[in-house]
Coordinates of C-alpha atoms and ligand atoms in Angstrom, one line a residue:
Chain A
X50 CA 63.2 108.4 257.5
X51 CA 65.6 108.5 260.3
X52 CA 67.9 105.5 260.7
X53 CA 69.2 106.5 264.0
X54 CA 66.1 106.9 266.1
X55 CA 64.9 104.6 268.8
X56 CA 62.6 101.6 267.8
X57 CA 60.4 100.8 270.8
X58 CA 60.3 97.2 271.7
X59 CA 60.8 94.6 274.3
X60 CA 63.2 92.1 272.8
X61 CA 66.2 90.6 274.6
X62 CA 68.3 93.2 273.0
X63 CA 66.1 96.0 274.2
X64 CA 66.1 94.6 277.8
X65 CA 69.9 94.7 278.2
X66 CA 71.4 97.3 280.4
X67 CA 72.2 100.4 278.3
X68 CA 75.9 100.1 279.3
X69 CA 76.0 96.5 278.2
X70 CA 74.6 97.6 274.9
X71 CA 77.2 100.3 274.4
X72 CA 80.1 98.0 275.5
X73 CA 78.8 95.1 273.3
X74 CA 78.6 97.4 270.3
X75 CA 82.2 98.5 270.8
X76 CA 83.4 95.0 271.5
X77 CA 81.7 93.6 268.4
X78 CA 83.3 96.5 266.4
X79 CA 86.7 95.7 267.9
X80 CA 86.4 92.0 266.9
X81 CA 85.7 93.2 263.4
X82 CA 88.7 95.4 263.4
X83 CA 90.9 92.6 264.6
X84 CA 89.6 90.2 262.1
X85 CA 91.8 89.8 259.0
X86 CA 89.7 87.5 256.8
X87 CA 87.3 88.7 254.1
X88 CA 85.0 85.8 254.6
X89 CA 84.8 86.2 258.4
X90 CA 84.0 90.0 258.0
X91 CA 81.1 88.9 255.8
X92 CA 80.2 86.4 258.6
X93 CA 80.2 89.2 261.2
X94 CA 77.8 91.3 259.1
X95 CA 75.5 88.4 258.5
X96 CA 75.6 87.4 262.2
X97 CA 74.7 91.0 263.2
X98 CA 71.8 91.1 260.8
X99 CA 70.6 87.7 262.0
X100 CA 70.7 88.7 265.7
X101 CA 68.8 91.9 264.9
X102 CA 66.2 89.9 262.8
X103 CA 65.6 87.7 265.9
X104 CA 65.0 90.8 267.9
X105 CA 62.5 92.1 265.3
X106 CA 64.9 94.7 263.9
X107 CA 65.8 92.9 260.7
X108 CA 64.5 95.7 258.4
X109 CA 66.4 98.4 260.2
X110 CA 69.6 96.3 260.1
X111 CA 69.2 95.7 256.3
X112 CA 68.6 99.3 255.6
X113 CA 71.6 100.3 257.6
X114 CA 73.7 97.8 255.9
X115 CA 72.7 99.1 252.5
X116 CA 73.6 102.6 253.5
X117 CA 76.9 101.6 255.1
X118 CA 77.7 99.6 251.9
X119 CA 77.7 103.0 250.0
X120 CA 80.3 104.2 252.4
X121 CA 82.1 100.8 252.0
X122 CA 82.1 101.2 248.3
X123 CA 83.8 104.6 248.6
X124 CA 86.5 103.0 250.8
X125 CA 86.7 100.1 248.3
X126 CA 87.5 102.4 245.3
X127 CA 90.1 104.4 247.2
X128 CA 91.9 101.3 248.5
X129 CA 91.7 99.6 245.2
X130 CA 93.8 102.2 243.4
X131 CA 96.2 103.0 246.3
X132 CA 97.4 99.6 247.3
X133 CA 100.0 98.4 244.7
X134 CA 101.1 95.0 246.1
X135 CA 100.6 91.6 244.4
X136 CA 100.3 90.8 240.8
X137 CA 98.8 93.0 238.1
X138 CA 95.1 92.4 237.6
X139 CA 94.1 95.1 235.2
X140 CA 96.6 96.8 233.0
X141 CA 96.4 99.6 230.5
X142 CA 99.5 99.3 228.3
X143 CA 102.4 99.6 230.6
X144 CA 100.4 101.1 233.4
X145 CA 99.1 98.7 236.1
X146 CA 95.7 99.9 237.2
X147 CA 94.6 97.3 239.7
X148 CA 96.6 94.6 241.6
X149 CA 95.5 91.5 243.4
X150 CA 96.8 92.9 246.7
X151 CA 94.8 96.0 246.1
X152 CA 91.6 94.1 245.4
X153 CA 92.0 91.9 248.5
X154 CA 92.8 94.8 250.9
X155 CA 90.0 96.9 249.4
X156 CA 87.5 94.2 249.9
X157 CA 88.7 93.6 253.5
X158 CA 88.7 97.3 254.4
X159 CA 85.3 98.1 253.0
X160 CA 83.6 95.1 254.6
X161 CA 85.4 95.8 257.9
X162 CA 84.0 99.4 257.8
X163 CA 80.5 98.1 257.3
X164 CA 80.9 95.3 260.0
X165 CA 82.4 97.7 262.5
X166 CA 79.8 100.5 262.1
X167 CA 76.8 98.3 261.9
X168 CA 76.5 97.4 265.7
X169 CA 77.2 101.0 266.7
X170 CA 74.4 102.3 264.4
X171 CA 72.1 99.6 265.7
X172 CA 72.8 100.7 269.2
X173 CA 70.5 103.7 268.7
X174 CA 67.6 101.5 267.6
X175 CA 67.6 99.6 270.9
X176 CA 68.6 102.3 273.4
X177 CA 66.8 105.5 274.2
X178 CA 69.4 108.2 274.4
X179 CA 68.1 109.3 277.7
X180 CA 68.6 105.9 279.3
X181 CA 72.0 105.5 277.9
X182 CA 73.1 108.8 279.4
X183 CA 71.4 108.3 282.7
X184 CA 73.0 104.8 283.0
X185 CA 76.4 106.3 282.2
X186 CA 76.0 108.9 284.9
X187 CA 74.9 106.3 287.5
X188 CA 77.1 103.4 286.7
X189 CA 80.1 104.8 284.8
X190 CA 80.1 108.1 286.8
X191 CA 80.1 110.2 283.7
X192 CA 79.5 113.9 284.8
X193 CA 75.9 114.8 284.2
X194 CA 76.6 117.9 282.2
X195 CA 78.3 115.8 279.5
X196 CA 75.5 113.3 279.4
X197 CA 73.1 116.2 279.1
X198 CA 75.0 117.7 276.2
X199 CA 74.9 114.3 274.4
X200 CA 71.2 113.8 274.8
X201 CA 70.5 117.4 273.8
X202 CA 72.6 117.1 270.6
X203 CA 70.7 114.1 269.6
X204 CA 67.3 115.6 270.4
X205 CA 68.1 118.6 268.3
X206 CA 68.8 116.7 265.1
X207 CA 65.2 116.0 264.2
X208 CA 64.3 119.5 265.4
X209 CA 66.8 121.0 263.0
X210 CA 65.5 119.0 260.1
X211 CA 61.9 120.0 260.8
X212 CA 63.1 123.6 261.0
X213 CA 65.0 123.3 257.8
X214 CA 62.0 121.9 256.0
X215 CA 59.9 124.7 257.3
X216 CA 62.3 127.3 255.9
X217 CA 62.5 125.4 252.7
X218 CA 58.7 125.2 252.4
X219 CA 58.4 128.9 253.0
X220 CA 60.9 129.5 250.2
X221 CA 59.0 127.1 247.9
X222 CA 55.8 128.9 248.6
X223 CA 57.6 132.0 247.2
X224 CA 58.3 130.1 244.0
X225 CA 61.9 128.9 244.7
X226 CA 62.4 125.6 242.9
X227 CA 64.5 123.2 245.0
X228 CA 63.9 120.2 242.8
X229 CA 66.7 121.3 240.4
X230 CA 69.1 118.5 239.3
X231 CA 72.1 120.9 239.0
X232 CA 74.2 120.3 242.1
X233 CA 75.8 123.8 242.1
X234 CA 72.5 125.5 241.7
X235 CA 71.1 123.5 244.5
X236 CA 73.9 124.4 246.8
X237 CA 73.4 128.0 245.8
X238 CA 69.8 127.7 246.8
X239 CA 70.3 125.9 250.1
X240 CA 73.3 127.8 251.4
X241 CA 71.5 131.0 252.2
X242 CA 69.0 129.0 254.3
X243 CA 71.8 127.9 256.6
X244 CA 72.2 131.3 258.3
X245 CA 68.6 131.7 259.5
X246 CA 68.7 128.0 260.5
X247 CA 71.9 128.5 262.5
X248 CA 70.5 131.6 264.2
X249 CA 67.2 130.0 265.1
X250 CA 69.0 126.9 266.3
X251 CA 71.3 128.8 268.5
X252 CA 68.3 130.6 270.0
X253 CA 66.6 127.3 270.6
X254 CA 69.6 125.9 272.4
X255 CA 69.8 129.0 274.5
X256 CA 66.2 128.8 275.5
X257 CA 66.6 125.1 276.2
X258 CA 69.5 125.9 278.5
X259 CA 67.4 128.6 280.4
X260 CA 64.6 126.2 280.8
X261 CA 67.0 123.5 282.2
X262 CA 68.5 126.1 284.5
X263 CA 65.1 127.1 285.9
X264 CA 64.3 123.5 286.6
X265 CA 67.4 123.0 288.8
X266 CA 70.0 121.7 286.4
X267 CA 72.7 123.0 288.7
X268 CA 71.3 121.1 291.7
X269 CA 71.6 117.7 290.2
X270 CA 73.9 115.1 291.6
X271 CA 74.7 111.5 290.5
X272 CA 72.1 110.1 292.9
X273 CA 69.3 112.3 291.5
X274 CA 68.3 109.9 288.7
X275 CA 65.0 108.2 289.4
X276 CA 65.4 105.2 287.1
X277 CA 67.7 102.4 288.2
X278 CA 69.8 100.4 285.7
X279 CA 70.8 97.2 287.4
X280 CA 73.0 94.6 285.7
X281 CA 71.5 91.1 285.4
X282 CA 72.8 87.7 284.6
X283 CA 71.9 88.3 281.0
X284 CA 74.3 91.3 280.9
X285 CA 77.1 89.2 282.3
X286 CA 76.5 86.5 279.7
X287 CA 76.7 89.1 276.8
X288 CA 79.9 90.4 278.2
X289 CA 81.4 86.9 278.4
X290 CA 80.3 86.1 274.8
X291 CA 81.7 89.3 273.3
X292 CA 85.0 89.3 275.1
X293 CA 85.5 85.7 273.9
X294 CA 84.6 86.8 270.4
X295 CA 87.2 89.6 270.6
X296 CA 89.9 87.2 271.9
X297 CA 89.0 84.6 269.3
X298 CA 89.1 87.1 266.5
X299 CA 92.5 88.5 267.6
X300 CA 94.0 85.0 267.9
X301 CA 92.6 83.1 265.0
X302 CA 91.0 85.3 262.3
Chain B
X173 CA 55.6 138.0 296.9
X174 CA 57.2 139.8 293.9
X175 CA 57.8 143.5 293.9
X176 CA 58.9 145.3 290.7
X177 CA 60.1 148.8 291.2
X178 CA 60.5 151.1 288.2
X179 CA 61.7 148.4 286.0
X180 CA 63.0 149.4 282.5
X181 CA 64.7 147.0 280.3
X182 CA 66.2 147.2 276.8
X183 CA 67.5 144.1 275.0
X184 CA 71.1 144.4 273.9
X185 CA 70.3 144.2 270.2
X186 CA 67.2 146.4 270.4
X187 CA 66.9 150.1 269.9
X188 CA 64.0 150.8 272.2
X189 CA 63.0 149.5 275.7
X190 CA 60.9 146.4 275.9
X191 CA 59.7 147.4 279.4
X192 CA 59.2 151.0 280.4
X193 CA 59.1 152.0 284.1
X194 CA 57.0 149.2 285.4
X195 CA 56.1 149.2 289.1
X196 CA 53.8 146.5 290.4
X197 CA 53.6 144.0 293.2
X198 CA 52.2 140.5 293.1
X199 CA 51.0 139.2 296.5
X200 CA 51.0 135.6 297.6
X201 CA 47.9 133.8 296.4
X202 CA 47.1 136.2 293.7
X203 CA 45.9 135.1 290.3
X204 CA 47.2 137.7 287.7
X205 CA 46.5 137.8 284.0
X206 CA 48.7 139.8 281.7
X207 CA 47.6 140.7 278.2
X208 CA 48.5 143.1 275.5
X209 CA 49.2 143.2 271.8
X210 CA 52.0 141.3 270.2
X211 CA 55.4 142.8 271.1
X212 CA 53.9 144.7 274.0
X213 CA 56.5 143.2 276.3
X214 CA 54.5 140.5 278.1
X215 CA 57.1 137.7 277.8
X216 CA 59.8 140.1 278.8
X217 CA 57.9 141.1 281.9
X218 CA 57.3 137.5 282.8
X219 CA 61.0 136.8 282.5
X220 CA 61.9 140.0 284.5
X221 CA 59.7 138.7 287.3
X222 CA 61.8 135.6 287.8
X223 CA 65.3 136.9 287.1
X224 CA 65.8 135.4 283.6
X225 CA 65.9 139.0 282.5
X226 CA 68.6 140.4 282.9
X227 CA 70.6 137.2 283.9
X228 CA 70.1 135.1 280.8
X229 CA 69.0 137.8 278.3
X230 CA 71.5 140.6 278.3
X231 CA 70.6 144.3 278.1
X232 CA 70.2 147.5 280.1
X233 CA 68.2 146.8 283.2
X234 CA 67.1 149.7 285.5
X235 CA 65.0 149.5 288.7
X236 CA 64.7 146.3 290.7
X237 CA 62.7 143.1 291.1
X238 CA 62.5 141.4 294.5
X239 CA 61.2 137.9 295.0
X240 CA 60.4 137.4 298.7
X241 CA 62.8 140.2 299.3
X242 CA 65.6 138.7 297.2
X243 CA 66.9 141.1 294.5
X244 CA 67.0 139.2 291.2
X245 CA 70.1 141.0 290.1
X246 CA 72.0 140.1 293.2
X247 CA 71.0 136.5 293.3
X248 CA 71.5 133.7 290.8
X249 CA 68.6 131.8 289.2
X250 CA 69.4 128.7 291.3
X251 CA 68.5 130.7 294.4
X252 CA 64.9 131.2 293.4
X253 CA 64.3 128.4 290.9
X254 CA 62.5 126.3 293.6
X255 CA 60.1 129.2 294.4
X256 CA 59.1 130.2 290.9
X257 CA 58.5 128.1 287.8
X258 CA 57.8 129.3 284.3
X259 CA 56.1 127.6 281.3
X260 CA 57.7 129.4 278.4
X261 CA 56.0 130.6 275.3
X262 CA 58.2 128.7 272.8
X263 CA 57.0 125.1 273.4
X264 CA 59.7 123.2 271.6
X265 CA 62.8 124.9 273.0
X266 CA 61.9 124.5 276.6
X267 CA 61.9 120.7 276.4
X268 CA 65.0 119.0 277.7
X269 CA 64.2 115.3 277.1
X270 CA 62.9 113.3 274.2
X271 CA 60.3 111.2 276.0
X272 CA 57.3 112.7 277.9
X273 CA 58.1 110.9 281.1
X274 CA 61.7 112.0 281.2
X275 CA 60.7 115.6 280.5
X276 CA 58.6 115.5 283.7
X277 CA 61.2 113.6 285.7
X278 CA 64.0 116.1 284.9
X279 CA 63.0 118.8 287.3
X280 CA 61.8 116.4 290.0
X281 CA 65.1 114.6 289.9
X282 CA 67.1 117.8 290.0
X283 CA 65.2 119.2 293.0
X284 CA 65.9 116.0 294.9
X285 CA 62.3 115.0 295.4
X286 CA 62.4 111.6 297.2
X287 CA 62.1 108.8 294.7
X288 CA 58.9 107.4 296.3
X289 CA 57.2 110.8 295.9
X290 CA 58.5 111.3 292.3
X291 CA 56.3 108.4 291.1
X292 CA 53.2 109.8 292.8
X293 CA 53.7 113.4 291.5
X294 CA 54.4 112.1 288.0
X295 CA 51.2 110.1 287.8
X296 CA 49.2 112.8 289.5
X297 CA 50.3 115.6 287.1
X298 CA 49.7 113.4 284.0
X299 CA 46.2 112.7 285.4
X300 CA 45.5 116.3 286.1
X301 CA 46.3 117.3 282.5
X302 CA 44.5 114.3 281.1
X303 CA 47.6 112.9 279.4
X304 CA 48.4 109.6 281.1
X305 CA 48.5 107.8 277.7
X306 CA 51.2 110.1 276.5
X307 CA 53.6 109.0 279.2
X308 CA 56.0 106.9 277.0
X309 CA 55.6 108.9 273.8
X310 CA 58.4 110.7 272.0
X311 CA 57.9 114.4 272.4
X312 CA 58.8 115.1 268.8
X313 CA 55.8 113.0 267.7
X314 CA 53.2 115.0 269.7
X315 CA 50.9 117.7 268.4
X316 CA 51.3 121.3 269.5
X317 CA 48.5 121.1 272.0
X318 CA 49.9 117.9 273.5
X319 CA 53.4 119.4 273.8
X320 CA 51.9 122.3 275.5
X321 CA 50.3 120.1 278.1
X322 CA 53.6 118.3 278.7
X323 CA 55.3 121.6 279.2
X324 CA 52.7 122.6 281.7
X325 CA 52.9 119.2 283.4
X326 CA 56.7 119.4 283.7
X327 CA 56.4 122.7 285.7
X328 CA 53.3 121.8 287.7
X329 CA 55.0 118.6 289.0
X330 CA 57.6 120.8 290.7
X331 CA 54.9 122.5 292.7
X332 CA 56.4 126.0 292.8
X333 CA 54.9 128.6 295.1
X334 CA 54.7 131.0 292.1
X335 CA 53.7 129.8 288.7
X336 CA 54.3 131.9 285.6
X337 CA 52.8 130.8 282.3
X338 CA 53.5 132.5 279.0
X339 CA 50.6 131.9 276.7
X340 CA 50.2 128.3 277.8
X341 CA 47.0 127.8 275.8
X342 CA 48.2 129.2 272.4
X343 CA 48.0 125.8 270.8
X344 CA 45.0 124.4 272.6
X345 CA 41.4 124.2 271.6
X346 CA 38.8 126.2 273.6
X347 CA 37.8 123.3 275.7
X348 CA 41.3 122.4 276.8
X349 CA 42.2 126.0 277.4
X350 CA 39.2 126.2 279.7
X351 CA 40.4 123.0 281.5
X352 CA 43.8 124.5 282.0
X353 CA 42.3 127.7 283.5
X354 CA 40.1 125.5 285.7
X355 CA 43.1 123.6 286.9
X356 CA 45.0 126.8 287.6
X357 CA 42.1 128.2 289.6
X358 CA 42.0 125.0 291.7
X359 CA 45.7 125.2 292.4
X360 CA 45.3 128.9 293.3
X361 CA 42.3 128.3 295.6
X362 CA 43.3 125.0 297.2
X363 CA 47.0 125.3 297.5
X364 CA 47.3 129.1 297.5
X365 CA 49.8 129.0 294.6
X366 CA 50.4 132.4 293.1
X367 CA 49.6 132.4 289.4
X368 CA 50.8 134.8 286.7
X369 CA 49.4 134.0 283.3
X370 CA 50.0 135.7 280.0
X371 CA 47.1 135.2 277.7
X372 CA 45.6 136.7 274.5
X373 CA 42.1 135.3 275.1
X374 CA 40.9 138.1 277.2
X375 CA 37.5 136.5 277.7
X376 CA 39.0 133.6 279.5
X377 CA 41.2 136.0 281.6
X378 CA 38.3 138.1 282.7
X379 CA 36.4 135.0 283.8
X380 CA 39.2 133.4 285.8
X381 CA 41.8 135.9 287.0
X382 CA 41.5 138.1 290.1
X383 CA 43.6 140.8 288.6
X384 CA 44.3 142.0 285.1
X385 CA 47.3 143.8 283.8
X386 CA 47.5 145.3 280.3
X387 CA 50.8 146.2 278.7
X388 CA 51.1 148.6 275.8
X389 CA 54.5 149.2 274.2
X390 CA 56.3 148.1 277.3
X391 CA 54.3 150.3 279.8
X392 CA 51.5 149.4 282.2
X393 CA 48.3 150.5 280.5
X394 CA 45.9 148.9 283.0
X395 CA 46.2 147.2 286.4
X396 CA 43.0 146.3 288.2
X397 CA 40.2 143.8 288.8
X398 CA 38.5 142.5 285.6
X399 CA 35.3 144.2 286.6
X400 CA 36.9 147.6 286.3
X401 CA 37.6 147.3 282.6
X402 CA 34.1 148.6 281.9
X403 CA 35.2 152.1 282.7
X404 CA 38.2 151.6 280.4
X405 CA 36.6 149.9 277.4
X406 CA 37.4 152.9 275.1
X407 CA 41.1 152.7 276.2
X408 CA 41.1 149.0 275.5
X409 CA 39.8 149.5 272.0
X410 CA 42.4 152.1 271.2
X411 CA 45.1 149.7 272.4
X412 CA 43.7 147.1 269.9
X413 CA 42.6 144.7 272.6
X414 CA 39.3 142.9 272.1
X415 CA 37.2 143.1 275.2
X416 CA 34.9 140.1 275.7
X417 CA 31.7 140.7 273.7
X418 CA 29.5 140.1 276.8
X419 CA 31.5 142.9 278.6
X420 CA 31.0 145.2 275.6
X421 CA 27.3 144.4 275.6
X422 CA 26.9 145.5 279.2
X423 CA 28.9 148.6 278.4
X424 CA 26.8 149.5 275.4
X425 CA 23.5 148.8 277.3
X426 CA 24.8 151.1 280.1
X427 CA 25.7 153.8 277.6
X428 CA 22.2 153.7 276.2
X429 CA 20.8 154.1 279.6
X430 CA 18.7 150.9 279.8
X431 CA 21.0 149.1 282.2
X432 CA 22.7 150.4 285.4
X433 CA 24.3 147.2 286.9
X434 CA 27.9 146.1 286.8
X435 CA 29.9 144.7 284.0
X436 CA 29.1 141.2 282.8
X437 CA 32.0 138.8 282.2
X438 CA 30.3 135.5 281.6
X439 CA 27.5 134.4 279.3
X440 CA 25.4 133.5 282.3
X441 CA 25.7 137.0 283.8
X442 CA 24.9 138.5 280.4
X443 CA 21.8 136.4 280.1
X444 CA 20.6 137.6 283.4
X445 CA 21.3 141.2 282.4
X446 CA 19.5 140.9 279.1
X447 CA 16.5 139.3 280.8
X448 CA 16.5 142.1 283.3
X449 CA 16.6 144.7 280.5
X450 CA 13.8 142.9 278.6
X451 CA 11.8 142.4 281.8
X452 CA 11.7 138.7 280.9
X453 CA 12.4 136.6 284.0
X454 CA 13.2 132.9 283.5
Ligands
ATP1219 N1 65.9 138.5 272.4 C1 65.5 139.7 272.0 N2 66.4 140.6 271.5 C2 66.0 141.8 271.1 N3 64.8 142.2 271.2 C3 63.8 141.4 271.7 C4 64.2 140.1 272.1 N4 63.0 139.5 272.6 C5 62.0 140.4 272.4 N5 62.5 141.5 271.9 C6 61.7 142.7 271.6 O1 61.1 143.2 272.8 C7 59.8 143.6 272.6 C8 58.9 142.8 273.5 O2 58.9 141.5 273.2 P1 58.1 140.4 274.0 O3 58.5 139.1 273.5 O4 58.2 140.6 275.5 O5 56.6 140.7 273.5 P2 55.3 139.9 273.8 O6 54.3 140.8 274.4 O7 55.5 138.7 274.6 O8 54.8 139.5 272.4 P3 54.0 138.2 271.8 O9 52.6 138.3 272.1 O10 54.3 138.2 270.4 O11 54.6 137.0 272.5 C9 59.5 143.4 271.1 O12 59.6 144.6 270.5 C10 60.6 142.4 270.7 O13 60.9 142.7 269.3
MG1220 MG1 55.4 136.7 274.3

């Protein structure tokens, strides 16, 4: 199950200009970074999930949140033991293990990570990569070759995983057992597969480049794009709301 | 027109040539089929005809290929990419977009086709290949045959004067394969587009192409009209190429002396022949 692929739809989120979506995701993330209250970070997460739920993406938002919480947990543990301010909370003999300051900053940091990453991850659910890149070329004057590299990189991710599973299946058919619980043994089994995977991937990228070349990649200009991405009143509204949110978060939270 | 003159090519990482001393010329409006066993050099030949070899695949290249008088070694791919289009053998890696529509738009946009015409061509080519319903689909979610049709559509939309297709029906069922060949014949006859098609299904080739080329270990083993294969059937067999059963039947009947007509390449012709031999008119 890929949590970064596009979810087709026609909600108000889907219908925004791709550039608005990108900017909104960043602005929302910025507001979360500027925010210094644990409660409000929680609020940002809940708000994001609620907005997604209204747009029919509630499930995706929840699953992403769950996965990001694992990352958050990791940050939490690190921060918990590194920050030594405040009073002792857990003590083993003379040694102070956890402090109140540590707990507070660990909570804040981990929630902030989740709240900041969530909108960026959700961006992929509502924006086809191709549209995002084309809009960036047309409106933000990003050179087409960079846009192309970006879309291609994204397109190749599922291709790689299919390829990897194919190679793995071929090995399984020869009796190699990948289901082992032993991590080191598993790494030992998977590592040799990386070389053929890399070789075949590089070959694919090369063929893809040749195919693009033959179809006039070099002739492309900024005006070439067929699809237009006009800004509408809705986009302006989103910009106003999110900039206000950032300002509010910077000043009061 | 493409003229290959004593072309020999050896891939950089290979120990023997993939093409050996190939000379041929493909006229405007020709419909050429290329066949041969696996590894015979068909794909390499196709790529030599449009300059991808030796520009993009490095190796030792001898001889020359000229497209409308332009030497492929002296010119860059961008100089002839408008003239000649290729549908490659590897379906997945020739895709440049993730949605069908964008895949077809890519070349049209690059070549600066007017935006009003882009829409018409996009819809027409989807219609021609019978895939209008795939328009908004993710390419990664398509079956092999569907992907193949998308790859063909993306090139057809560009309307090149010369069209090279490297085993474009490998993933298709017999009926769709026949439809593709029918479409190519129509393009060839109505628009005069030159077609070079690599194909393993020799029966289809014999039915549709005007000229057949057989490669064996990188060298030309046969170059003529499909009807001529009758006098080469033994050669074909030693090359490991299956001639169409109907062709073999006419050959065998001729060998045994009961039939003295030409080669039969379609079932209809074969039926006529058999009735003639059995003195059993319809
Ligand atoms: N990139 C490459 N590097 C080195 N050798 C190659 C490369 N591509 C093909 N070859 C070799 O060149 C020869 C001709 O290959 P080519 O792909 O042209 O054959 P083909 O007739 O198209 O075969 P198939 O029917 O399998 O597609 C083969 O021996 C092959 O191993
Ligand atoms: Mg080939």
